[in-house]
Coordinates of C-alpha atoms in Angstrom, one line a residue:
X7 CA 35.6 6.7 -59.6
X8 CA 32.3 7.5 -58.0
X9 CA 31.7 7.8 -54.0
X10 CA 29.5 5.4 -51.8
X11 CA 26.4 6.8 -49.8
X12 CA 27.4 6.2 -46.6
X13 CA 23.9 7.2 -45.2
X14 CA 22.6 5.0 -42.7
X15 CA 19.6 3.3 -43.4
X16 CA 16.7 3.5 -40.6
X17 CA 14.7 0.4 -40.2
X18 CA 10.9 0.8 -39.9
X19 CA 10.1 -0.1 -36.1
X20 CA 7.6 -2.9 -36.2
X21 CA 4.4 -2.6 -34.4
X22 CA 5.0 -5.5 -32.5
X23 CA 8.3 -4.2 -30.9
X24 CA 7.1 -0.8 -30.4
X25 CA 4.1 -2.5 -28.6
X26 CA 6.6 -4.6 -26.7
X27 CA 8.7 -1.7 -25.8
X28 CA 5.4 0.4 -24.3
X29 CA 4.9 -2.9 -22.3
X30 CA 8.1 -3.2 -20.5
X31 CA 8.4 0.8 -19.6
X32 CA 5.0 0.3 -18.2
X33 CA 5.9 -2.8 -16.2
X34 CA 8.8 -1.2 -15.2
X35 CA 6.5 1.8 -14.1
X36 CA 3.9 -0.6 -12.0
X37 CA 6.6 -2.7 -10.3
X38 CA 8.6 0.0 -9.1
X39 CA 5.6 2.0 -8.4
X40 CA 4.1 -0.8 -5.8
X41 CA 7.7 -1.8 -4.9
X42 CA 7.9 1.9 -3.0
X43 CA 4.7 1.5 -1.8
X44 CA 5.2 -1.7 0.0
X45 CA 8.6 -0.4 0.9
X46 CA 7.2 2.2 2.8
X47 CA 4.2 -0.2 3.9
X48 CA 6.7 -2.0 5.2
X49 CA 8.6 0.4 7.2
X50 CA 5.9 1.7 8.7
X51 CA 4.2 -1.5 10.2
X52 CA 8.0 -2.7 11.8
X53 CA 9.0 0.8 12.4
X54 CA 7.3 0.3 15.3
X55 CA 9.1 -3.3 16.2
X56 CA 12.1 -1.0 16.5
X57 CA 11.3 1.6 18.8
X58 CA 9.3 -0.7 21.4
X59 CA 11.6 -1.4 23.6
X60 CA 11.8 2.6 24.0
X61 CA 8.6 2.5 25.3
X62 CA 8.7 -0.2 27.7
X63 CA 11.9 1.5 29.2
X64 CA 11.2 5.2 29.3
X65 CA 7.3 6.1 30.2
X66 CA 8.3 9.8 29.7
X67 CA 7.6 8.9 25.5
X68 CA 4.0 8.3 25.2
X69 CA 3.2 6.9 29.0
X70 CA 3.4 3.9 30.6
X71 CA 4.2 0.5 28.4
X72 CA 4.3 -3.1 29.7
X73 CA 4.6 -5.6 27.1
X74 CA 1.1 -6.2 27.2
X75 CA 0.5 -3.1 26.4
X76 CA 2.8 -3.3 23.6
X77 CA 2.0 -6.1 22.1
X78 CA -1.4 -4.2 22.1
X79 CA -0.3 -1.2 20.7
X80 CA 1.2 -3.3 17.8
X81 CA -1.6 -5.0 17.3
X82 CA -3.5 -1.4 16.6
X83 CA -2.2 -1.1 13.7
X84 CA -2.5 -4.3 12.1
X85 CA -6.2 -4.5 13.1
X86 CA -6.5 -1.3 11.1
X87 CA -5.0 -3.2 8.0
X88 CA -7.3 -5.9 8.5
X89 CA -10.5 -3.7 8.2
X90 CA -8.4 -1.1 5.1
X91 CA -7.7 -4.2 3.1
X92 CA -11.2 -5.9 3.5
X93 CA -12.8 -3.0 2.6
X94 CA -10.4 -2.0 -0.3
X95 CA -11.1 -5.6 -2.3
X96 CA -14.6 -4.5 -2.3
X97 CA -14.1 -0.9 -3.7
X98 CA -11.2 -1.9 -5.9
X99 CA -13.0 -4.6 -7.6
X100 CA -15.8 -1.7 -8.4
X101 CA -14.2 1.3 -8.9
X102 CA -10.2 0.2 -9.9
X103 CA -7.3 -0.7 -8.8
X104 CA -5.3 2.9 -9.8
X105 CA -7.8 5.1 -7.6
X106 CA -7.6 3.1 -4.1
X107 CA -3.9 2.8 -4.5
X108 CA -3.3 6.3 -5.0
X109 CA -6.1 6.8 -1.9
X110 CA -3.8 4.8 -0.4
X111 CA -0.3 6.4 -0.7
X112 CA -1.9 9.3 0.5
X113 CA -3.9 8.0 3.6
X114 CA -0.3 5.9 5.1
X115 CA 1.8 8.6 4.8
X116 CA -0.6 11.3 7.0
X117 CA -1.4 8.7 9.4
X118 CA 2.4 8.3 9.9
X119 CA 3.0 11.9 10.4
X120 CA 0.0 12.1 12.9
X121 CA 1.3 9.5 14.7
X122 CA 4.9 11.0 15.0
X123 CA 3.1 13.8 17.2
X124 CA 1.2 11.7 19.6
X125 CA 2.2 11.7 23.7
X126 CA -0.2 9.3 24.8
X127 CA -1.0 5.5 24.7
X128 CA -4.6 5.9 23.6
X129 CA -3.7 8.5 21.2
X130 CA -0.5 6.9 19.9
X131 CA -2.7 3.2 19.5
X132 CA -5.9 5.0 17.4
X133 CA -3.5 6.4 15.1
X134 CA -1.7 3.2 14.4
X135 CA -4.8 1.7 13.7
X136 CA -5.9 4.8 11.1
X137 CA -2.5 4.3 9.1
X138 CA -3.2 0.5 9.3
X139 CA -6.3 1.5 7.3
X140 CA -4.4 2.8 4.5
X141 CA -1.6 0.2 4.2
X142 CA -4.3 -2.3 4.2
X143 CA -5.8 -0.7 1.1
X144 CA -2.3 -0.9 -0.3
X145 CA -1.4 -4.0 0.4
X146 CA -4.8 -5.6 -0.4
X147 CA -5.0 -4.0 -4.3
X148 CA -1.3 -4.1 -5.1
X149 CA -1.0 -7.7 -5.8
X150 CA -4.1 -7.7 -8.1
X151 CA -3.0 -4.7 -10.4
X152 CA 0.7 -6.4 -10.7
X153 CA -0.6 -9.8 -11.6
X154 CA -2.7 -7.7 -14.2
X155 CA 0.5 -5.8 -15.8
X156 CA 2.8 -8.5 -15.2
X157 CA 4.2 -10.7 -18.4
X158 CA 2.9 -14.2 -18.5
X159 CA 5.5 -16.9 -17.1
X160 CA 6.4 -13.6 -14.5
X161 CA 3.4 -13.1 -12.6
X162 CA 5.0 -15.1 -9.4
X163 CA 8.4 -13.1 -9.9
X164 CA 6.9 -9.7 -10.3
X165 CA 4.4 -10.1 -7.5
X166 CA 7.7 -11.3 -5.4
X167 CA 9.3 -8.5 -6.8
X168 CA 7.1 -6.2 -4.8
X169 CA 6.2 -7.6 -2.0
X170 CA 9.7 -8.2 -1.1
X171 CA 9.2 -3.9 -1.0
X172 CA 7.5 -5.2 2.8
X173 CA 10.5 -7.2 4.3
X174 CA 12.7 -4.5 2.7
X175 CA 10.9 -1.9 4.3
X176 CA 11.0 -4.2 7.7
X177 CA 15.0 -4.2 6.7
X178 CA 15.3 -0.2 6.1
X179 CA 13.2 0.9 9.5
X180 CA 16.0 -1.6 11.4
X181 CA 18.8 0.0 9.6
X182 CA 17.3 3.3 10.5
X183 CA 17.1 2.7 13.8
X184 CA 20.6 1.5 14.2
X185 CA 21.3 4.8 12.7
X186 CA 19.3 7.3 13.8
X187 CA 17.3 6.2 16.9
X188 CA 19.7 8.0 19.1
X189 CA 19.7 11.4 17.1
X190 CA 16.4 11.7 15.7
X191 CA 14.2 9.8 18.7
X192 CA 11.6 7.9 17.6
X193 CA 9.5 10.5 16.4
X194 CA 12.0 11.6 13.9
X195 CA 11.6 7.8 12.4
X196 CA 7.9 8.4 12.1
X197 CA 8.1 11.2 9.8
X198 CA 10.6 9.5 7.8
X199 CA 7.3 7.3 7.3
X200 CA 5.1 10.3 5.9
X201 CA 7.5 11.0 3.0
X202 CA 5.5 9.0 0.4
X203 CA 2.8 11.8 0.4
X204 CA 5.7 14.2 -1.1
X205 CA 7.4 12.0 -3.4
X206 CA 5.0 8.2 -3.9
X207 CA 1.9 9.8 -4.6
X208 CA 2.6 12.1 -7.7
X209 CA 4.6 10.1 -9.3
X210 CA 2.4 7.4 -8.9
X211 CA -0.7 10.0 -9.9
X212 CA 1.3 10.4 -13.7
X213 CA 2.3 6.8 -14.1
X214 CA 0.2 4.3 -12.9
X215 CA -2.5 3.0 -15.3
X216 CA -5.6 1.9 -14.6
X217 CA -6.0 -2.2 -15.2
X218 CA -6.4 -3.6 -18.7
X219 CA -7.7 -6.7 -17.3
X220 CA -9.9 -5.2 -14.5
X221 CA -11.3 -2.7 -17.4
X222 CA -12.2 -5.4 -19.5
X223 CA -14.2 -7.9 -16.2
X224 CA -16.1 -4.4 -15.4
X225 CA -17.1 -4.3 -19.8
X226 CA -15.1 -0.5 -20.2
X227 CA -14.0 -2.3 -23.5
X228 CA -13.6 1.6 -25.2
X229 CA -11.4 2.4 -21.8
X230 CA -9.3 -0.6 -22.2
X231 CA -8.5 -0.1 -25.9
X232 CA -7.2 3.4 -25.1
X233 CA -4.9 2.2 -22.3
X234 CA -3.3 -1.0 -24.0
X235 CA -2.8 1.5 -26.9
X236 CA -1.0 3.7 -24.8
X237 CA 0.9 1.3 -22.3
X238 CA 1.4 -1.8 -24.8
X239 CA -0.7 -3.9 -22.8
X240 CA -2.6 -6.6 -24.1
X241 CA -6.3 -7.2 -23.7
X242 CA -6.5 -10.1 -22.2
X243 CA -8.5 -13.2 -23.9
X244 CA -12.1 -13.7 -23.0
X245 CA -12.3 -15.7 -19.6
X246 CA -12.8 -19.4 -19.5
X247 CA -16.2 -20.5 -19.3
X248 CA -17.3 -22.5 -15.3
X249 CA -15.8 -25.9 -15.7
X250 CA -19.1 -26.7 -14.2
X251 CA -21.8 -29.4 -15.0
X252 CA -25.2 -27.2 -13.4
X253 CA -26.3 -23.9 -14.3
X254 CA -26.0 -23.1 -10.6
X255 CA -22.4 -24.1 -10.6
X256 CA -22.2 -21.5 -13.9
X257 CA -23.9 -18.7 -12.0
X258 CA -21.7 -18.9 -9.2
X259 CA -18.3 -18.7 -11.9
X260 CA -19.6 -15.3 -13.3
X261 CA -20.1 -13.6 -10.2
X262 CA -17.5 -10.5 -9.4
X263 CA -16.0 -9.6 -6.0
X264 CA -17.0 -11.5 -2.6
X265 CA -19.6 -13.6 -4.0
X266 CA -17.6 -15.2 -6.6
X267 CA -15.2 -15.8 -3.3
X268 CA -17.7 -17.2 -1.6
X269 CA -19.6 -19.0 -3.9
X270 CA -17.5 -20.9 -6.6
X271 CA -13.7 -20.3 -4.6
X272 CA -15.4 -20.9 -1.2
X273 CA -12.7 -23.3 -0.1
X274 CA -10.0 -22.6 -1.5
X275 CA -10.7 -19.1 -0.1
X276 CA -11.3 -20.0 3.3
X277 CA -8.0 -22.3 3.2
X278 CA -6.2 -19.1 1.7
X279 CA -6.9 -16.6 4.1
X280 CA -6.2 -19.2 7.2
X281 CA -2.5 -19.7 5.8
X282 CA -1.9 -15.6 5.2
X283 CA -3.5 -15.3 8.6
X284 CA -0.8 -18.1 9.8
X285 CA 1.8 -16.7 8.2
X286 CA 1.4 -13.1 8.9
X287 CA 0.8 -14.8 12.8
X288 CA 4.9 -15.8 12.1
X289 CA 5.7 -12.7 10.6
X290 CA 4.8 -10.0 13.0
X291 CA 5.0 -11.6 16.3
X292 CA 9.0 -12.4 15.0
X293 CA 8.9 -8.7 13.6
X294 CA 7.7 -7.2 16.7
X295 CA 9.3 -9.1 19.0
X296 CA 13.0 -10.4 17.6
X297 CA 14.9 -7.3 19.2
X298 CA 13.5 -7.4 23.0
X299 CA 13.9 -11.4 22.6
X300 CA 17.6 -10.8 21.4
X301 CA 18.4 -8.2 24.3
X302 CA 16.8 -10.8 26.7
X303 CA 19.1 -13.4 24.9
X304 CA 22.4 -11.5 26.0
X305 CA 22.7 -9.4 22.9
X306 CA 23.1 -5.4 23.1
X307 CA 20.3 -3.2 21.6
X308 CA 22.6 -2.5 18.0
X309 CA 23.0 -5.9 18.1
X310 CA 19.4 -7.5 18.7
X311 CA 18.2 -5.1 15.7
X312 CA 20.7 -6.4 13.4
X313 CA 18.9 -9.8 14.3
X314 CA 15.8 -7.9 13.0
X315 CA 18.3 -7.0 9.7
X316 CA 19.6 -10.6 8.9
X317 CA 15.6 -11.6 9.0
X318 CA 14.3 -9.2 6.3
X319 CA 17.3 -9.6 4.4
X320 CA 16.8 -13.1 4.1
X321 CA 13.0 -12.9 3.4
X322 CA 13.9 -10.7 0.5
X323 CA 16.4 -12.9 -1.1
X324 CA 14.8 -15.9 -0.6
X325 CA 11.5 -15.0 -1.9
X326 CA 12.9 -13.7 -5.2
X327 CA 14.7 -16.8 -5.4
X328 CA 11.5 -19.1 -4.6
X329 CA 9.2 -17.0 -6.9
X330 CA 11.3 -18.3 -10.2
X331 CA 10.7 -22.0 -8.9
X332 CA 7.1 -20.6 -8.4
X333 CA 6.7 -19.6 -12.1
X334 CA 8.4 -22.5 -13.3
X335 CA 6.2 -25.2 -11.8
X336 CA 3.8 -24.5 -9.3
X337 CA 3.2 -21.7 -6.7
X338 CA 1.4 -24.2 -4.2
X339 CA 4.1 -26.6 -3.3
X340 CA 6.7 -23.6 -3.2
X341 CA 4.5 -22.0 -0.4
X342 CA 3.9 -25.0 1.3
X343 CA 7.9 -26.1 1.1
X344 CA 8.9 -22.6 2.6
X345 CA 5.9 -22.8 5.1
X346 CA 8.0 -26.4 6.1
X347 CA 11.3 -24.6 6.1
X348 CA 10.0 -21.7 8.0
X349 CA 9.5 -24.1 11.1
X350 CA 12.1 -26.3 11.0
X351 CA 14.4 -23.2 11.2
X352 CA 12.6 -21.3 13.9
X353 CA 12.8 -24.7 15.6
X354 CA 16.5 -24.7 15.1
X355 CA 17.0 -21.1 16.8
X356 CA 17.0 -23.3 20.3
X357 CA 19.9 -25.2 19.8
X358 CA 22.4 -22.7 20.9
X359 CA 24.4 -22.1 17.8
X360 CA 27.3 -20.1 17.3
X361 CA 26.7 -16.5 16.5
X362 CA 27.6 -16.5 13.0
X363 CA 25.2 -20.1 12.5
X364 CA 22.7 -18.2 14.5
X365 CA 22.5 -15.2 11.9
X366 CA 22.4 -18.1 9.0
X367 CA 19.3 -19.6 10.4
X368 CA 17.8 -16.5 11.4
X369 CA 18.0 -15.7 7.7
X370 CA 16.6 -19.1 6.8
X371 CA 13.3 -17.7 9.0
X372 CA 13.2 -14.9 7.0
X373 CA 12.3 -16.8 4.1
X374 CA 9.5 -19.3 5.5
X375 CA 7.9 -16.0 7.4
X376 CA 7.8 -13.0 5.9
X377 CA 9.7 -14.7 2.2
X378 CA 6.5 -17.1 2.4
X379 CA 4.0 -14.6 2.9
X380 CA 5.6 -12.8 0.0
X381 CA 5.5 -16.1 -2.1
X382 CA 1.8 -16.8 -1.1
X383 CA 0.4 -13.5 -2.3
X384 CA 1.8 -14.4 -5.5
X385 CA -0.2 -17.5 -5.3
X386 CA -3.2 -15.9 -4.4
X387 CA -3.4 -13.4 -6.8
X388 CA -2.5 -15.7 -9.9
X389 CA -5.1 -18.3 -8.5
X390 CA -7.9 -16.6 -9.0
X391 CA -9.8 -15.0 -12.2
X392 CA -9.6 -11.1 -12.8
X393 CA -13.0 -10.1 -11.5
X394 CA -12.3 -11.2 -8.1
X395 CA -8.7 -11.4 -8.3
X396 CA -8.8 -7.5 -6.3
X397 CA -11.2 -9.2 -3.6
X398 CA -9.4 -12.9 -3.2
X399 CA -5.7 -10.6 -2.8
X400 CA -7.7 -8.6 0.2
X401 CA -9.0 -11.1 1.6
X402 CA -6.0 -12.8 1.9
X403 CA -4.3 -9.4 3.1
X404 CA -7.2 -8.8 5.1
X405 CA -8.7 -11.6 6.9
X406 CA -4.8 -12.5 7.2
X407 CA -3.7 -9.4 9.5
X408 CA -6.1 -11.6 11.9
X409 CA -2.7 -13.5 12.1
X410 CA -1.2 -10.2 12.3
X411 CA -3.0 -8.5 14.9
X412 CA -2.7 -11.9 17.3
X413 CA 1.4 -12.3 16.4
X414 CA 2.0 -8.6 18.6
X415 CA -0.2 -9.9 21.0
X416 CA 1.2 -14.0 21.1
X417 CA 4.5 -12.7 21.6
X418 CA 3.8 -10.1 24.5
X419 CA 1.8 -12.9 25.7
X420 CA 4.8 -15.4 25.7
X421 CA 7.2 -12.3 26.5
X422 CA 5.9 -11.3 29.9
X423 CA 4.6 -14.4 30.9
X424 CA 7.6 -16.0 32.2
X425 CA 8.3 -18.5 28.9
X426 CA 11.6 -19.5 28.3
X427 CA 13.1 -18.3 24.9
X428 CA 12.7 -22.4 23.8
X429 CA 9.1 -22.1 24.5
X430 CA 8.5 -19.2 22.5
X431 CA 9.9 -20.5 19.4
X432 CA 8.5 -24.0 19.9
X433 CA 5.2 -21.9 19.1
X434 CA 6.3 -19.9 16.4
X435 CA 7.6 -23.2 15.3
X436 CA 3.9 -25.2 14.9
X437 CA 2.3 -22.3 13.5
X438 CA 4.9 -23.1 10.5
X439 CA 3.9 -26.6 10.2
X440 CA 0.1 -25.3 10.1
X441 CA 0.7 -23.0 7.5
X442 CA 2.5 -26.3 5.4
X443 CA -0.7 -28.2 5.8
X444 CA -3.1 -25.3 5.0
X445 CA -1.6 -24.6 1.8
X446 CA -1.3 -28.3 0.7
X447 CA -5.4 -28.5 1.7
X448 CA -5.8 -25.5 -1.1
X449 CA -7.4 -27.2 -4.5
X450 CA -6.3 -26.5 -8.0
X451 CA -7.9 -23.4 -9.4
X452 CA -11.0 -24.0 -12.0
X453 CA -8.9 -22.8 -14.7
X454 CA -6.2 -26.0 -14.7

């Protein structure tokens, strides 16, 4: 009676799954990669939403703050984000996307710990504005080189993915403050800002890859073939020709960075960057200004900044959710939907609801503010082709935080002008509707 060979048999992997399997750890890498980043982004921009009403209470800090100061100071930094990410799609569309990200991680995270070290309004304000220069540059080229890695039907939901790192950072510098305000001063929440420098950057230095897609726009054919051998990911297919009648039509398809923006996508760019600058108008005047409009509402200071909480939380959620709808069908009418949604709920913050209804609808905001800016980032950077997909995300990002810079200031304005709570969100409240209208203005992209 003879024995069996138990041996077990190995199976050959095919090419195709070991290809497959390269892909997904290297997605993996990218998305939790810019996730962090935009986490941190995120923190550091509302951080300062947190600790305001600090300043306007105790001048012994950094001096002197009214709220129009304030909304000033938090205006600083997003003007500094305006000018990072305008000048990142440029040099990220020339030089990559890996490089000015990694520039990036590093520039944020000093300007944070700078900051934490400041005593004075004017020095406090020019450092906000030098780490808005570095988020700007994050913020600007992470959608592009996450579009580029990102699987086809989940370009929406991995974009989403990441930028929900923003309202999640919003969400963590709230929780910190609830926590640690009273121990570790404001300061002490600063530096917990300036960590990515220790812990983002090298990581991100070994295992971020250069673009496939922007590699192949710029011609580095050799450079690509080397990095979709080692990651998995596939060059992409040749672009589509112009869908164009004249040469001049032709011409103005081919062209790379801003003047493909603003020669072929002129519109739609235009439209584009008024709705990010509406939306982010929504986002940072509610992010900078929810807490003091709580404690003026009746509401102690642990309790206004778990209003700031319930927002982020809900602009996390209910982008993720929306960005499957997004992929799915269309990204356009999903913006424009949560756009609608966003006003109609800020509207509905009037009516004197209950507490607990309250905190529902203030989570509602959360998705048609900061969920929607989320949502339309995804739009943007799937709308347009790869060798101006770096510029159209930053200019979106850039000429956006135009938005952001006047939100800070709007709601000082409305804050220490003698408006009524009503009034304010009656406001906030048509700026939704204009972002729904902008975004349904946008055309269909030259390559449906």
């Amino acid at each position: 009676m003879s024995l069996t060979d138990s041996r077990t048999v190995v199976m050959p992997i095919s090419p195709e799954a070991e290809r497959a399997a390269k892909q997904l750890r290297t997605v993996i890498w990218v998305v939790v990669l810019a996730l962090f980043g935009l986490i941190f982004d995120g923190y550091d921009l509302v951080v300062y939403g947190a600790v305001v009403s600090t300043f306007l209470r105790d001048p012994s800090q950094i001096g002197a703050v009214t709220p129009s100061i304030a909304g000033q100071l938090g205006s600083y930094a997003l003007f500094g984000v305006l000018v990072g990410a305008l000048l990142a799609g440029t040099v990220a569309d020339y030089i990559g996307r890996r490089k000015v990200m990694l520039i990036a991680y590093g520039w944020f995270s000093v300007g944070m710990a700078v900051t934490a070290t400041m005593s004075t309004v004017a020095t406090f304000g020019a450092m906000r504005f030098f780490t808005g220069l570095g988020v700007g540059a994050l913020v600007a080229t992470t959608g592009a080189i996450v579009s580029e890695f990102a699987p086809k039907g989940k370009k929406n939901l991995c974009v989403a993915i990441v930028y929900s790192g923003v309202p999640l950072g919003s969400l963590m510098a709230a929780l910190v403050a609830i926590v640690l305000l009273g121990h570790m001063g404001w300061r002490g929440l600063f530096w917990i800002g300036a960590l990515p420098v220790i812990t983002l950057l090298p990581l991100a230095y070994l295992k971020m890859p250069e673009s496939v897609a922007w590699l192949v726009s710029r011609g580095r054919l050799d450079e690509a073939r080397e990095i979709s051998a080692r990651t998995g990911v596939e060059i992409p297919e040749a672009p589509p020709t112009a869908p164009a009648d004249t040469a001049k039509q032709s011409v103005a398809y081919s062209r790379s960075g801003w003047l493909g923006l603003f020669s072929y996508y002129a519109l739609p760019t235009l439209l584009l960057g008024l709705a990010s600058a509406t939306g982010l108008t929504l986002v940072y005047a509610l992010n900078t200004w929810l807490p003091e409009l709580m404690l003026r509402a009746g509401f102690n200071a642990k309790g206004s900044l778990s209003f700031l909480v319930v927002l982020n939380a809900g602009a996390v959620i209910g982008a993720l959710l929306a960005s499957k709808v997004a992929d799915r069908f269309n990204p356009k009418p999903v913006v424009a939907a949560c756009f609608a949604i966003g006003a109609l709920s800020i509207y509905l913050l009037t009516l004197g609801a209950p507490l607990g209804v309250l905190l529902a609808i203030v989570a509602i905001v959360g998705l048609g503010t900061s969920g929607t800016q989320t949502l339309l980032y995804g739009f943007v950077a799937t709308y347009y082709r790869a060798n101006c997909r770096g510029a159209g995300v930053a200019w979106c990002a850039g000429f956006g935080r135009l938005g952001g810079v006047a939100g800070p200031m709007l709601g000082g304005y409305l804050a220490g002008g003698g408006f009524t709570l009503e009034t304010t969100f009656y406001v906030l409240a048509c700026a939704g509707v204009l972002g729904t209208l902008l975004t349904i203005l946008v055309p269909r992209p030259a390559s449906e």
